[in-house]
Amino acid sequence: LPGTTFHLWVEQFYGRTTLFDIDDLPGSDDLHVDADQTLEQLQRTFESSQWAQLTPIELEADIDVVMAGAVVRSRIDAVFADPQVPYDGTGPRPVVVVDWKTGRAPTDPAEQASRELQLAVYRLAWSLWSGTPLERVSAAFYYVTSDDTVRPASLASRAQIEALMRGGS
């Protein structure tokens, strides 16, 4: 499970490790690593990325929230003070929820939409759990293979996520 191995390595990189069940390994949706990349190449790319220069607020955060009458479980890879949003010293510090991806960015619109929905859920989960207003929580994918950070232009709101959970569109 190369994606899982990368996630565990990132925790060690930051000097943190967590205890978890084998079934809850991070990166469960990130099992595919680009065939052209070795774990060592991914590590070198990450070490030279903007994310390696920052100190995470949280790593591998397991957060359960209730939406549309159901418990939604999220495993957030990392949360950082948002380096793109200046902090004016008032209210909670703006943060960015980051989802590490060891594969390539999707080219299929349906797969991209699915990933963005997952990221929207993570963003909402962090907001609800931490008490940070949603407008101060952004979200991004970091595609390690290509060293690209992708911040979706818009993410689903709680109402939109709950409508999808109820079978609406």
Coordinates of C-alpha atoms in Angstrom, one line a residue:
L1 CA 0.0 0.0 0.0
P2 CA 2.3 2.8 -1.2
G3 CA -0.2 5.6 -0.6
T4 CA -0.6 4.4 3.0
T5 CA 3.2 4.2 3.4
F6 CA 3.6 7.7 2.2
H7 CA 0.9 9.0 4.7
L8 CA 2.7 7.2 7.6
W9 CA 6.0 8.7 6.4
V10 CA 4.5 12.2 6.5
E11 CA 3.5 11.7 10.1
Q12 CA 7.1 10.7 10.9
F13 CA 8.4 13.7 8.9
Y14 CA 6.5 16.0 11.2
G15 CA 7.6 14.0 14.3
R16 CA 4.1 12.7 15.1
T17 CA 2.6 9.3 14.9
T18 CA -0.8 8.1 15.9
L19 CA -2.2 4.8 17.1
F20 CA -4.9 3.4 14.9
D21 CA -6.5 0.1 13.8
I22 CA -5.0 -1.5 10.7
D23 CA -8.4 -1.0 9.0
D24 CA -8.3 2.7 9.6
L25 CA -4.9 3.3 7.9
P26 CA -4.6 6.8 6.3
G27 CA -4.7 7.0 2.5
S28 CA -7.4 4.4 2.1
D29 CA -8.7 6.3 -0.9
D30 CA -5.2 7.0 -2.1
L31 CA -3.9 3.5 -2.8
H32 CA -2.6 4.2 -6.2
V33 CA 0.8 5.7 -6.6
D34 CA 2.0 6.9 -10.0
A35 CA 3.9 4.0 -11.5
D36 CA 6.8 6.4 -12.4
Q37 CA 7.3 7.5 -8.8
T38 CA 9.0 5.6 -6.0
L39 CA 8.3 6.3 -2.3
E40 CA 11.8 7.9 -2.1
Q41 CA 10.9 10.3 -5.0
L42 CA 7.6 11.2 -3.3
Q43 CA 9.5 11.9 -0.1
R44 CA 12.0 14.2 -1.9
T45 CA 9.2 16.0 -3.6
F46 CA 7.3 16.5 -0.4
E47 CA 10.4 17.7 1.5
S48 CA 10.9 20.5 -1.1
S49 CA 7.2 21.4 -1.1
Q50 CA 5.6 24.4 0.7
W51 CA 3.8 22.0 3.0
A52 CA 7.1 20.6 4.4
Q53 CA 8.1 24.2 5.5
L54 CA 4.9 24.6 7.6
T55 CA 4.0 23.3 11.0
P56 CA 0.7 21.4 11.0
I57 CA -2.0 22.3 13.5
E58 CA -3.3 18.7 13.2
L59 CA -2.3 15.5 11.4
E60 CA -4.5 12.5 10.6
A61 CA -7.5 14.0 12.5
D62 CA -10.3 11.5 12.9
I63 CA -13.5 13.6 13.2
D64 CA -17.1 12.4 13.3
V65 CA -19.9 14.8 12.6
V66 CA -23.6 14.4 12.2
M67 CA -25.1 15.4 8.8
A68 CA -28.5 14.6 7.4
G69 CA -29.1 12.4 10.5
A70 CA -26.1 10.2 9.9
V71 CA -22.6 10.1 11.4
V72 CA -20.0 11.0 8.8
R73 CA -16.5 9.9 9.6
S74 CA -13.6 12.0 8.2
R75 CA -9.8 11.4 8.4
I76 CA -8.2 14.7 7.6
D77 CA -4.6 14.4 6.5
A78 CA -3.4 17.8 7.7
V79 CA -4.6 21.2 8.8
F80 CA -2.3 24.3 8.6
A81 CA -2.6 28.0 9.2
D82 CA -3.5 29.1 5.7
P83 CA -0.3 30.5 4.1
Q84 CA -2.4 32.3 1.4
V85 CA -4.7 34.2 3.8
P86 CA -3.1 37.0 5.9
Y87 CA -4.2 36.8 9.6
D88 CA -5.4 40.2 10.9
G89 CA -5.4 39.0 14.5
T90 CA -9.1 39.0 14.9
G91 CA -11.2 35.9 15.3
P92 CA -9.9 32.4 14.6
R93 CA -6.9 32.1 12.3
P94 CA -7.7 31.1 8.7
V95 CA -6.8 27.4 8.1
V96 CA -6.4 25.1 5.2
V97 CA -7.4 21.4 5.3
V98 CA -5.0 19.5 3.1
D99 CA -5.6 16.1 1.5
W100 CA -2.4 14.4 0.4
K101 CA -2.7 12.5 -2.9
T102 CA 0.1 10.2 -4.3
G103 CA -1.6 9.6 -7.6
R104 CA -2.3 12.0 -10.4
A105 CA -5.1 14.6 -10.4
P106 CA -8.2 13.1 -11.9
T107 CA -9.1 13.9 -15.5
D108 CA -12.5 12.4 -15.3
P109 CA -15.0 15.1 -14.2
A110 CA -17.1 12.6 -12.1
E111 CA -14.0 11.5 -10.2
Q112 CA -12.9 15.0 -9.7
A113 CA -16.4 15.9 -8.4
S114 CA -16.3 12.9 -6.0
R115 CA -12.9 14.0 -4.6
E116 CA -14.1 17.6 -4.2
L117 CA -17.1 16.4 -2.3
Q118 CA -14.9 14.5 0.0
L119 CA -12.7 17.6 0.5
A120 CA -15.9 19.6 1.2
V121 CA -16.9 17.1 3.9
Y122 CA -13.4 17.4 5.5
R123 CA -13.6 21.2 5.4
L124 CA -17.0 21.2 7.1
A125 CA -16.0 18.5 9.6
W126 CA -13.0 20.6 10.7
S127 CA -15.2 23.7 10.9
L128 CA -17.8 22.0 13.1
W129 CA -15.2 20.2 15.3
S130 CA -12.8 23.1 15.8
G131 CA -15.4 25.8 16.0
T132 CA -13.7 27.7 13.2
P133 CA -16.2 29.5 11.0
L134 CA -16.5 27.8 7.7
E135 CA -15.5 31.0 5.8
R136 CA -12.1 30.7 7.6
V137 CA -11.6 27.1 6.5
S138 CA -10.3 26.5 3.0
A139 CA -9.2 23.2 1.5
A140 CA -6.7 21.8 -0.9
F141 CA -5.4 18.7 -2.5
Y142 CA -1.6 18.3 -2.6
Y143 CA -0.7 15.9 -5.5
V144 CA 2.8 14.8 -4.5
T145 CA 3.6 13.1 -7.8
S146 CA 3.3 16.4 -9.7
D147 CA 4.1 18.7 -6.7
D148 CA 0.8 20.5 -7.4
T149 CA -1.5 22.1 -4.8
V150 CA -5.1 22.3 -6.1
R151 CA -7.6 24.5 -4.3
P152 CA -11.1 23.9 -5.8
A153 CA -12.8 27.1 -6.8
S154 CA -15.9 26.2 -4.8
L155 CA -16.8 23.4 -2.4
A156 CA -20.2 22.1 -1.5
S157 CA -22.0 23.7 1.4
R158 CA -23.4 21.7 4.3
A159 CA -26.9 22.0 2.7
Q160 CA -25.6 20.7 -0.6
I161 CA -23.8 17.8 1.1
E162 CA -26.9 16.9 3.2
A163 CA -29.1 17.1 0.0
L164 CA -26.8 14.6 -1.7
M165 CA -26.8 12.3 1.4
R166 CA -30.6 12.4 1.3
G167 CA -30.6 11.4 -2.4
G168 CA -31.1 14.8 -3.9
S169 CA -28.9 16.6 -6.3

